[in-house]
Coordinates of C-alpha atoms and ligand atoms in Angstrom, one line a residue:
M1 CA -58.4 7.2 8.1
F2 CA -58.7 4.2 6.2
I3 CA -58.7 5.7 2.9
V4 CA -55.5 7.8 3.9
T5 CA -53.4 4.8 4.7
N6 CA -54.7 3.0 1.5
M7 CA -53.8 5.5 -1.0
W8 CA -50.1 5.8 0.6
I9 CA -50.0 1.8 0.1
T10 CA -50.8 2.8 -3.3
V11 CA -47.9 5.7 -3.4
V12 CA -45.2 3.5 -1.8
I13 CA -46.8 0.5 -4.1
A14 CA -46.1 2.8 -7.5
L15 CA -42.8 4.3 -6.3
V16 CA -41.6 0.9 -5.5
A17 CA -42.8 -0.4 -9.1
I18 CA -40.9 2.8 -10.8
Y19 CA -37.8 1.9 -9.1
I20 CA -37.7 -1.9 -10.1
I21 CA -38.4 -0.6 -13.9
V22 CA -36.0 2.0 -13.9
A23 CA -33.2 -0.7 -12.2
V24 CA -33.9 -3.1 -14.9
L25 CA -34.1 -0.6 -17.7
V26 CA -30.8 0.6 -16.2
S27 CA -29.2 -2.7 -15.9
R28 CA -30.6 -3.5 -19.4
S29 CA -29.1 -0.3 -21.0
R30 CA -25.4 -1.7 -19.4
A31 CA -26.3 -5.2 -20.6
N32 CA -26.9 -4.3 -24.1
K33 CA -23.5 -3.2 -24.7
G34 CA -22.3 -6.7 -24.8
P35 CA -21.8 -9.7 -22.8
R36 CA -21.5 -9.6 -19.2
P37 CA -18.8 -11.1 -16.9
P38 CA -20.2 -14.3 -15.0
E39 CA -21.2 -13.2 -11.4
Y40 CA -19.2 -14.8 -8.2
P41 CA -21.7 -17.2 -6.7
G42 CA -23.6 -16.8 -3.8
A43 CA -25.1 -13.6 -4.2
L44 CA -28.3 -12.7 -2.3
P45 CA -31.2 -10.2 -3.4
L46 CA -30.7 -6.4 -2.7
I47 CA -27.3 -7.0 -0.6
G48 CA -25.7 -8.9 -3.6
H49 CA -22.4 -10.1 -2.2
G50 CA -22.2 -7.8 0.9
H51 CA -22.9 -10.3 3.8
L52 CA -19.6 -12.2 2.5
F53 CA -17.7 -8.9 2.5
G54 CA -18.9 -7.2 5.7
S55 CA -18.3 -9.7 8.3
G56 CA -15.3 -7.6 9.6
N57 CA -13.6 -10.6 9.5
S58 CA -10.3 -10.0 8.0
D59 CA -8.8 -13.2 7.2
A60 CA -12.1 -14.7 6.1
F61 CA -12.0 -11.4 3.7
W62 CA -8.9 -12.7 2.4
L63 CA -10.3 -16.5 1.8
L64 CA -13.1 -15.0 -0.1
L65 CA -10.6 -12.6 -2.2
Q66 CA -8.7 -15.5 -3.0
D67 CA -11.7 -17.8 -4.1
C68 CA -12.8 -14.6 -6.1
Y69 CA -9.5 -14.6 -7.8
R70 CA -9.9 -18.6 -8.5
F71 CA -13.6 -18.3 -10.3
A72 CA -12.5 -15.3 -12.4
N73 CA -9.4 -17.1 -13.6
S74 CA -11.5 -20.1 -14.5
N75 CA -13.9 -17.4 -16.1
S76 CA -11.9 -15.8 -18.9
G77 CA -10.4 -13.5 -16.0
V78 CA -13.2 -11.4 -15.1
A79 CA -16.0 -11.7 -12.5
G80 CA -18.9 -9.7 -11.4
L81 CA -19.4 -8.9 -7.5
R82 CA -22.4 -6.7 -6.2
I83 CA -21.9 -5.2 -2.6
V84 CA -25.6 -3.7 -2.0
Q85 CA -26.5 -1.1 -5.3
T86 CA -22.1 -1.1 -6.3
Q87 CA -21.1 -3.4 -9.2
Y88 CA -17.6 -4.3 -8.8
Y89 CA -15.7 -6.7 -11.1
M90 CA -12.6 -8.6 -10.2
V91 CA -10.0 -8.6 -12.7
T92 CA -7.4 -11.2 -13.2
D93 CA -6.4 -11.6 -16.8
P94 CA -3.2 -9.7 -17.4
D95 CA -4.0 -8.0 -20.6
D96 CA -7.3 -6.8 -19.0
C97 CA -5.3 -5.7 -16.2
V98 CA -2.9 -3.3 -18.2
T99 CA -6.1 -1.8 -19.9
L100 CA -7.4 -1.1 -16.6
A101 CA -4.6 0.5 -15.0
N102 CA -4.1 2.2 -17.9
T103 CA -7.4 3.7 -18.5
A104 CA -9.2 4.1 -15.0
L105 CA -7.1 6.4 -13.0
D106 CA -9.7 7.2 -10.6
K107 CA -9.9 6.0 -7.0
D108 CA -12.6 3.6 -5.8
V109 CA -14.8 5.1 -2.7
V110 CA -12.6 3.0 -0.1
Y111 CA -9.8 5.5 -0.4
D112 CA -12.1 8.1 0.6
F113 CA -11.7 6.8 4.2
M114 CA -8.3 8.4 3.9
K115 CA -9.4 11.4 2.6
P116 CA -10.1 13.4 5.8
F117 CA -6.5 12.7 6.5
L118 CA -4.5 12.8 2.7
G119 CA -7.1 15.2 1.1
E120 CA -5.9 15.5 -2.5
G121 CA -2.4 14.2 -2.0
L122 CA -1.5 11.8 -4.7
L123 CA -2.8 8.7 -3.5
T124 CA -6.2 9.9 -2.9
A125 CA -6.5 12.5 -5.4
T126 CA -9.1 13.0 -8.2
V127 CA -7.6 12.8 -11.8
P128 CA -7.6 16.4 -12.6
I129 CA -5.3 17.4 -9.3
W130 CA -3.6 14.3 -9.5
K131 CA -2.2 15.2 -13.1
I132 CA -0.9 18.4 -12.1
H133 CA 0.6 16.9 -8.5
R134 CA 2.2 14.3 -10.1
K135 CA 3.9 15.8 -12.4
L136 CA 4.9 18.6 -9.8
L137 CA 6.4 15.6 -7.5
T138 CA 8.0 13.6 -10.0
P139 CA 11.3 15.1 -10.0
A140 CA 11.2 14.7 -6.2
F141 CA 11.6 11.1 -6.5
S142 CA 14.6 11.3 -8.8
Q143 CA 17.7 9.3 -8.5
G144 CA 19.7 12.5 -7.3
V145 CA 17.4 13.0 -4.5
L146 CA 17.1 9.7 -3.6
D147 CA 21.0 9.4 -3.5
G148 CA 20.8 12.0 -0.8
F149 CA 18.8 9.7 1.5
I150 CA 21.3 7.1 2.1
G151 CA 23.1 8.4 5.2
V152 CA 19.5 8.3 6.2
F153 CA 18.9 4.9 5.3
N154 CA 22.3 3.7 7.2
S155 CA 21.9 5.4 10.3
Q156 CA 18.2 4.2 10.8
S157 CA 19.2 0.6 9.8
K158 CA 22.0 0.7 12.6
K159 CA 19.7 1.6 15.3
L160 CA 17.3 -1.0 14.0
V161 CA 20.2 -3.6 14.6
S162 CA 21.6 -2.3 17.9
S163 CA 17.9 -2.6 19.4
L164 CA 17.5 -6.1 17.8
N165 CA 20.7 -7.3 20.0
Q166 CA 18.3 -7.6 23.1
E167 CA 16.5 -10.3 21.1
D168 CA 19.8 -12.3 20.4
G169 CA 19.4 -16.1 20.7
K170 CA 15.7 -15.6 22.5
K171 CA 12.4 -17.0 21.3
P172 CA 10.8 -15.8 18.2
F173 CA 9.2 -12.9 18.2
D174 CA 7.2 -10.3 16.1
F175 CA 9.6 -8.4 14.4
W176 CA 6.9 -5.8 13.2
T177 CA 7.3 -4.2 16.7
Y178 CA 10.8 -3.2 15.6
I179 CA 10.6 -2.2 12.0
G180 CA 7.1 -0.5 12.1
P181 CA 8.4 2.1 14.2
N182 CA 11.6 2.2 13.0
A183 CA 10.4 2.7 8.8
L184 CA 7.9 5.5 10.1
E185 CA 10.9 7.5 11.5
T186 CA 12.8 7.0 8.2
I187 CA 10.6 8.3 6.2
C188 CA 9.6 11.2 8.7
L189 CA 13.2 12.1 8.6
T190 CA 13.2 12.2 4.7
A191 CA 9.8 13.6 4.1
M192 CA 10.3 16.5 6.8
G193 CA 14.1 16.6 7.6
G194 CA 16.1 16.4 10.8
A195 CA 15.0 19.7 11.9
T196 CA 11.7 17.8 13.3
T197 CA 14.0 15.8 15.7
D198 CA 15.0 18.9 17.9
D199 CA 11.6 19.4 19.9
R200 CA 10.2 15.8 19.3
L201 CA 7.9 17.0 16.9
T202 CA 8.8 13.4 14.7
S203 CA 7.6 11.3 17.6
K204 CA 4.5 13.4 18.1
Y205 CA 3.5 12.8 14.2
M206 CA 4.3 9.1 14.4
R207 CA 2.0 8.6 17.1
A208 CA -0.8 10.4 15.2
T209 CA -0.2 8.6 12.1
E210 CA 0.1 5.4 13.8
N211 CA -3.2 5.8 15.5
L212 CA -4.6 7.2 12.3
Y213 CA -3.6 4.4 10.2
N214 CA -5.4 2.0 12.8
I215 CA -8.6 3.9 12.8
I216 CA -8.9 3.7 9.3
V217 CA -8.2 0.0 9.2
S218 CA -11.0 -1.0 11.9
R219 CA -13.0 1.4 10.0
F220 CA -12.7 -0.7 6.8
Q221 CA -13.4 -3.6 8.8
R222 CA -16.7 -2.3 10.3
F223 CA -19.2 -1.5 7.0
W224 CA -21.7 0.2 9.4
L225 CA -18.9 2.7 10.2
H226 CA -18.5 3.3 6.3
N227 CA -21.0 6.1 6.4
N228 CA -19.4 9.5 7.2
F229 CA -22.3 10.7 9.1
V230 CA -22.7 7.8 11.3
F231 CA -18.7 7.5 11.3
N232 CA -18.7 11.0 12.5
L233 CA -20.8 10.5 15.8
T234 CA -19.0 7.4 16.9
S235 CA -15.8 7.9 19.2
L236 CA -13.7 6.2 16.6
G237 CA -14.5 9.5 14.7
R238 CA -13.7 11.6 17.0
R239 CA -10.4 10.2 17.7
Q240 CA -9.7 10.5 13.9
K241 CA -10.6 13.9 14.3
K242 CA -8.1 14.3 17.2
Y243 CA -5.2 12.7 15.2
I244 CA -5.7 14.5 12.2
K245 CA -5.7 17.6 14.1
M246 CA -2.0 16.5 15.8
A247 CA -0.6 15.6 12.7
N248 CA -1.7 18.5 10.9
G249 CA -0.2 20.6 13.4
V250 CA 3.2 19.0 13.2
T251 CA 3.3 19.4 9.4
S252 CA 2.3 23.1 9.9
A253 CA 4.9 23.9 12.1
V254 CA 7.8 22.5 10.2
L255 CA 6.3 23.9 6.8
E256 CA 6.2 27.6 8.7
R257 CA 9.8 26.5 9.6
R258 CA 10.9 25.5 6.4
K259 CA 9.5 28.5 4.8
N260 CA 11.1 30.9 7.2
E261 CA 14.3 29.4 6.5
L262 CA 14.1 29.9 3.0
V263 CA 13.2 33.7 3.5
N264 CA 15.6 34.5 6.1
G265 CA 18.4 32.0 4.7
T266 CA 18.9 30.6 8.1
P267 CA 21.1 27.8 7.8
N268 CA 19.7 24.4 9.2
S269 CA 21.3 22.1 11.7
E270 CA 22.2 19.5 9.5
E271 CA 24.1 21.9 7.3
N272 CA 26.6 21.5 10.3
S273 CA 27.7 18.4 9.0
G274 CA 28.8 19.7 5.4
K275 CA 26.4 18.0 3.5
K276 CA 22.3 19.2 4.0
L277 CA 19.8 16.7 3.5
K278 CA 16.9 17.6 1.3
A279 CA 13.7 16.2 2.5
F280 CA 10.5 15.5 0.4
I281 CA 8.9 18.8 2.1
D282 CA 11.7 21.1 0.9
L283 CA 11.5 20.1 -2.3
I284 CA 8.0 20.2 -2.8
I285 CA 7.8 24.0 -1.1
E286 CA 10.6 24.7 -3.8
Y287 CA 8.9 23.1 -7.0
S288 CA 5.6 24.9 -5.9
G289 CA 7.2 28.2 -4.6
E290 CA 8.3 29.3 -8.1
R291 CA 4.9 28.7 -9.7
G292 CA 2.9 29.3 -6.7
L293 CA 1.2 26.0 -7.6
L294 CA 0.3 24.2 -4.1
S295 CA -1.3 25.9 -1.0
D296 CA 0.1 25.2 2.0
Q297 CA -2.3 22.8 2.8
E298 CA -1.8 20.9 -0.5
I299 CA 1.8 20.4 0.4
R300 CA 0.9 19.1 4.2
E301 CA -1.4 16.4 2.3
E302 CA 1.4 15.6 -0.1
V303 CA 3.7 15.1 2.8
S304 CA 1.5 12.8 4.7
T305 CA 0.6 10.8 1.9
I306 CA 4.2 10.2 1.4
I307 CA 4.7 9.0 5.0
I308 CA 1.5 6.8 4.9
A309 CA 2.1 5.6 1.7
G310 CA 5.9 4.6 2.5
H311 CA 6.1 3.4 5.6
D312 CA 3.6 0.3 6.2
T313 CA 4.5 -0.9 2.9
S314 CA 8.6 -1.1 3.2
A315 CA 8.1 -2.3 7.0
S316 CA 5.8 -5.2 6.0
T317 CA 7.8 -6.4 2.6
I318 CA 10.8 -6.6 5.3
V319 CA 8.9 -8.6 7.5
Y320 CA 7.9 -11.1 4.6
T321 CA 11.4 -11.2 3.3
L322 CA 13.1 -12.2 6.5
V323 CA 10.2 -14.8 7.3
L324 CA 11.2 -16.4 3.9
L325 CA 14.8 -16.1 4.3
G326 CA 14.4 -17.6 8.1
S327 CA 12.7 -20.7 6.4
H328 CA 15.3 -21.0 3.5
P329 CA 18.8 -21.2 5.5
E330 CA 20.8 -21.7 2.2
I331 CA 19.3 -18.7 0.3
Q332 CA 20.1 -16.9 3.5
E333 CA 23.7 -17.7 3.4
R334 CA 24.1 -16.8 -0.4
V335 CA 22.4 -13.1 0.5
F336 CA 25.0 -13.0 3.2
K337 CA 27.8 -14.2 1.0
E338 CA 27.1 -11.4 -1.5
I339 CA 26.4 -8.0 1.1
D340 CA 29.7 -9.6 2.6
E341 CA 31.6 -9.6 -0.5
V342 CA 30.0 -5.8 -2.0
L343 CA 30.4 -4.3 1.4
G344 CA 32.3 -5.9 4.0
D345 CA 32.0 -3.8 7.1
R346 CA 31.4 -0.5 5.8
D347 CA 28.1 1.4 5.3
V348 CA 26.3 1.1 2.0
E349 CA 27.0 3.7 -0.6
K350 CA 24.9 4.3 -3.6
Q351 CA 27.4 2.7 -6.2
D352 CA 27.1 -0.4 -4.2
L353 CA 23.2 -0.6 -4.6
P354 CA 23.2 -2.2 -8.4
K355 CA 25.8 -4.6 -7.0
L356 CA 23.4 -6.3 -4.7
V357 CA 21.7 -7.7 -7.3
F358 CA 20.9 -11.4 -5.1
V359 CA 19.4 -9.3 -2.5
E360 CA 17.4 -7.4 -5.0
A361 CA 16.2 -10.9 -6.2
V362 CA 15.1 -11.7 -3.0
L363 CA 13.2 -8.5 -2.5
K364 CA 11.3 -8.9 -5.6
E365 CA 10.7 -12.7 -5.0
A366 CA 9.1 -11.9 -1.7
L367 CA 6.9 -8.8 -3.3
R368 CA 5.8 -11.3 -5.9
L369 CA 5.0 -14.0 -3.2
Y370 CA 3.3 -11.2 -0.6
P371 CA 2.2 -8.1 -2.5
I372 CA 1.5 -6.1 0.5
A373 CA -1.1 -4.5 -1.8
P374 CA -2.7 -7.5 -3.2
F375 CA -5.3 -5.5 -5.2
I376 CA -6.2 -1.8 -6.3
V377 CA -9.4 -0.7 -6.8
R378 CA -10.1 2.0 -9.8
R379 CA -13.8 3.4 -9.9
L380 CA -15.0 3.5 -13.9
T381 CA -16.1 7.0 -14.9
E382 CA -16.4 5.7 -18.1
S383 CA -17.4 2.3 -19.6
L384 CA -14.5 -0.3 -20.2
K385 CA -13.8 -2.2 -22.8
L386 CA -11.4 -5.1 -22.0
K387 CA -11.0 -8.3 -24.4
H388 CA -14.3 -10.1 -23.6
Y389 CA -16.6 -7.6 -21.8
T390 CA -17.1 -4.3 -21.5
L391 CA -17.4 -3.0 -17.5
P392 CA -20.3 0.1 -17.5
A393 CA -19.5 3.4 -16.0
G394 CA -20.0 3.9 -12.5
S395 CA -18.8 0.4 -11.5
S396 CA -15.4 -0.2 -9.8
A397 CA -13.1 -2.6 -10.6
F398 CA -10.2 -4.8 -8.7
L399 CA -6.9 -5.3 -10.1
A400 CA -6.0 -8.6 -8.8
I401 CA -2.3 -8.0 -8.3
H402 CA -1.9 -11.1 -5.9
A403 CA -3.6 -13.3 -8.7
L404 CA -1.2 -11.9 -11.7
H405 CA 1.8 -12.7 -9.4
R406 CA 1.0 -16.7 -9.1
H407 CA -0.8 -16.8 -12.9
K408 CA 0.0 -19.5 -14.8
M409 CA 2.4 -17.5 -16.9
W410 CA 4.7 -18.0 -13.9
G411 CA 4.9 -21.6 -14.4
D412 CA 4.5 -24.7 -12.5
D413 CA 6.7 -23.1 -9.8
A414 CA 4.6 -20.1 -9.3
E415 CA 3.8 -21.0 -5.5
H416 CA 7.5 -21.5 -4.8
F417 CA 10.1 -19.1 -3.4
L418 CA 12.8 -19.0 -6.0
P419 CA 14.7 -15.6 -6.0
D420 CA 17.2 -17.1 -8.7
R421 CA 14.3 -16.9 -11.5
W422 CA 15.2 -13.3 -11.5
L423 CA 18.6 -13.8 -12.1
D424 CA 17.7 -15.8 -15.6
K425 CA 15.7 -14.0 -18.0
N426 CA 13.8 -16.7 -19.5
R427 CA 12.6 -17.5 -16.2
I428 CA 10.5 -14.1 -15.9
P429 CA 7.5 -13.9 -18.0
E430 CA 7.7 -11.1 -20.6
H431 CA 4.2 -9.7 -19.9
Q432 CA 4.2 -6.2 -18.8
A433 CA 1.7 -7.5 -15.7
A434 CA 3.4 -10.2 -14.9
F435 CA 4.7 -8.4 -11.5
A436 CA 2.6 -5.5 -10.4
A437 CA 3.8 -5.0 -6.5
F438 CA 4.0 -1.5 -7.3
S439 CA 1.0 -1.3 -9.3
L440 CA 0.8 -0.7 -12.8
G441 CA 0.5 2.2 -15.6
R442 CA 0.6 5.9 -15.1
R443 CA -0.6 6.0 -11.6
M444 CA 2.0 3.3 -10.1
C445 CA 4.1 3.7 -7.1
I446 CA 6.1 7.0 -7.2
G447 CA 8.1 5.8 -4.2
K448 CA 9.4 2.4 -5.9
N449 CA 13.1 3.5 -6.2
Y450 CA 13.0 4.8 -2.7
A451 CA 11.5 1.7 -1.4
L452 CA 13.8 -0.6 -3.0
M453 CA 17.0 1.4 -2.0
N454 CA 15.7 1.6 1.4
M455 CA 14.8 -2.1 1.5
K456 CA 18.5 -2.9 0.5
T457 CA 20.2 -1.0 2.8
T458 CA 18.1 -2.2 5.7
L459 CA 18.5 -6.1 4.5
A460 CA 22.3 -5.6 4.1
H461 CA 22.8 -4.4 7.6
L462 CA 20.2 -6.7 9.1
I463 CA 21.7 -9.9 7.2
R464 CA 25.2 -9.3 8.0
S465 CA 24.5 -8.8 11.7
F466 CA 22.3 -11.6 12.6
R467 CA 20.9 -15.0 11.2
F468 CA 17.0 -15.1 10.9
K469 CA 15.1 -18.2 11.9
S470 CA 11.3 -18.5 11.0
N471 CA 8.5 -21.2 9.4
I472 CA 6.8 -19.8 6.3
S473 CA 4.6 -22.8 6.4
E474 CA 2.9 -21.3 9.5
L475 CA 2.3 -18.1 8.1
K476 CA -1.4 -17.0 7.8
L477 CA -2.4 -13.8 5.8
K478 CA -5.5 -11.4 6.6
I479 CA -6.7 -8.2 4.5
D480 CA -6.2 -5.0 7.1
L481 CA -6.6 -2.5 4.1
M482 CA -3.1 -4.4 2.9
L483 CA -2.2 -7.6 3.0
K484 CA -1.0 -8.6 6.8
P485 CA 0.3 -11.5 8.8
H486 CA -2.6 -13.3 10.8
A487 CA -0.3 -15.7 12.6
G488 CA 3.0 -17.6 12.0
H489 CA 5.0 -14.5 11.2
Y490 CA 7.2 -14.6 14.5
I491 CA 10.9 -14.3 13.9
A492 CA 14.3 -15.7 16.2
V493 CA 17.5 -13.8 15.7
E494 CA 20.9 -15.1 16.5
R495 CA 24.2 -12.5 16.5
R496 CA 26.5 -13.9 13.6
M497 CA 30.1 -13.6 15.3
Ligands
HEM501 C1 7.4 -2.1 -0.8 C2 7.1 -0.9 -0.8 C3 5.8 -0.2 -1.8 C4 4.9 -0.9 -2.4 C5 5.0 -2.5 -2.5 C6 4.2 -0.1 -2.7 C7 2.7 0.1 -3.6 C8 2.2 1.2 -4.3 C9 0.8 0.5 -4.8 C10 0.8 -0.9 -5.4 C11 0.7 1.5 -5.5 C12 -1.0 1.9 -6.1 C13 -1.7 2.2 -5.0 C14 -3.3 2.5 -6.2 O1 -3.3 2.7 -7.3 O2 -4.4 2.3 -5.3 C15 1.4 2.9 -4.5 C16 1.0 3.8 -5.1 C17 1.9 4.9 -4.0 N1 2.8 5.0 -3.8 FE1 3.7 3.5 -3.0 N2 4.7 1.1 -2.6 C18 5.8 0.9 -1.9 C19 6.5 2.5 -1.2 C20 6.3 3.4 -1.5 C21 7.2 4.6 -0.7 C22 8.5 4.0 0.1 C23 6.7 5.4 -1.1 C24 7.0 7.0 -0.7 C25 8.2 7.6 -0.3 C26 5.4 5.5 -1.7 C27 4.7 6.3 -2.3 C28 3.4 6.1 -2.9 C29 2.6 7.3 -3.7 C30 2.4 8.5 -3.2 C31 1.3 6.5 -4.1 C32 0.3 7.3 -5.5 C33 0.6 7.5 -6.4 C34 -0.3 8.1 -7.2 O3 -1.3 7.6 -7.2 O4 0.5 9.0 -8.3 N3 5.5 3.9 -2.0 N4 2.3 2.1 -4.0
NAG502 C1 -17.3 14.1 9.2 O1 -16.5 15.2 9.6 C2 -15.3 15.3 8.9 C3 -14.5 16.4 9.5 O2 -13.6 15.3 10.3 C4 -16.0 16.5 7.8 O3 -15.2 16.8 7.1 C5 -17.4 15.8 7.3 O4 -18.2 16.4 6.5 C6 -18.3 15.1 8.6 N1 -19.3 14.4 7.4 C7 -20.5 14.7 7.4 C8 -21.2 13.5 7.0 O5 -20.9 14.8 8.6
NAG503 C1 7.0 -25.7 10.2 O1 5.6 -25.8 10.4 C2 4.9 -26.8 10.0 C3 3.7 -26.5 10.0 O2 3.1 -26.1 11.0 C4 5.6 -27.9 10.1 O3 4.9 -29.0 10.1 C5 7.0 -28.4 10.4 O4 7.7 -29.2 11.2 C6 7.8 -26.7 10.8 N1 9.1 -26.9 10.5 C7 10.2 -26.4 11.2 C8 11.5 -26.6 10.6 O5 10.0 -25.9 12.1

């Protein structure tokens, strides 16, 4: 018995020794390719920086990331971070960010949490599939298609204004409770068309996506739920399954109906008003139908992706913009003046949008200071050569959007809300990575123009109806998958006469 145990101990020691030797050789072979970026302080043996991330405390996570940005900035723009066996790099140097965005198109494993729902939709797709789908979907986001959505943007904005009337002159409140559901409904209408409103499919879909989004956020914060097997055993995992089934039931029903209408030529209910709303789902069926390129499941995944990527981002940006305008009354009045001059009392039309120059400057400045995606994470399938370092294949890199937006190239007033800088070419840094709220390179946001049109229309209706009051100094942030307010985001509204 003693001998047997002894033998096992020997075997275990031998295995551990082999593991250590292999690990050292692997890291040597990586190191040999050139100097390695400095490591962010505080790493422990084995778990690396894992203890700094895995606390589940999302405001501490934001403080940590910012400190990591500072550390990288003071060390030639790249810093190493290790979570257990996975090597990450924080990239803040603008040139290196461009290289990263253009060369590394694969998404990091954190995006895999969304895969049970979004599958091979654009946001989460592997590169070979992404290339085909991106090409196929690009025409769906052309200006001509987007112009067809202005009616929806206007009516949704008016709906928002009328629901806000009940807050007139009252205490500050959480604006998200109004804009969140409104924005989700807007994107559902443009993604799946008005046909969904008849039978309350939209509200069912909204309930499912809202829950799914919250489940993904909760899982992200709890590192012990990151493992698929463990997650599937939890109640959170079971709820995710339930809501995915619910959401997919809706997209399947809409898809079936749309396909039947295309075959039978049955008129849609929207056609009565003269102009038919072409929703994303119609366009995707059309593009894929001719060449039979996408399966039903792929179409559903793309529609769900557009909805997930499109609602929270725009809605949160509106919240930040209103908190900023509510803290800068003189700028808010200038926005009001421009809207009043361009529009008067009527709805927004497509030719008005380019004239809302100051509104656009305000939105861009809000996106610069509070980019809802403060970083993106790319997986390196091949080694990546940056200015000073070569990052090894198998690691992942953070592209630090938030750090780019406050980089010294923006000048000493980088921390200040100054929409006027967007009106003067000389005050905008020339570097292509100076502004990256919609990411950079070939895999940047496909919905950028949709988002700007929608947000401009929403702001136009809001600012001409209400005066907003807030206090930006009280704003505190956290990372909930995206950059979210943690406190101090309350806003009061007062009806303009
Ligand atoms: C203020 C609003 C928005 C911001 C700040 C924003 C930002 C971003 C960013 C940073 C990415 C890159 C993600 C990554 O590489 O991990 C992205 C991708 C994407 N966005 Fe947006 N987005 C916004 C609105 C929208 C809207 C309205 C839509 C749809 C109508 C949309 C659809 C997408 C899609 C489908 C992708 C994946 C693109 C691809 O991988 O090819 N986004 N967005
Ligand atoms: C977890 O469940 C999902 C379906 O919700 C399934 O696709 C996946 O294979 C499961 N993973 C494991 C490791 O059980
Ligand atoms: C805004 O908040 C800051 C910090 O709490 C406070 O010092 C300041 O007085 C507030 N400003 C207004 C106008 O309420």
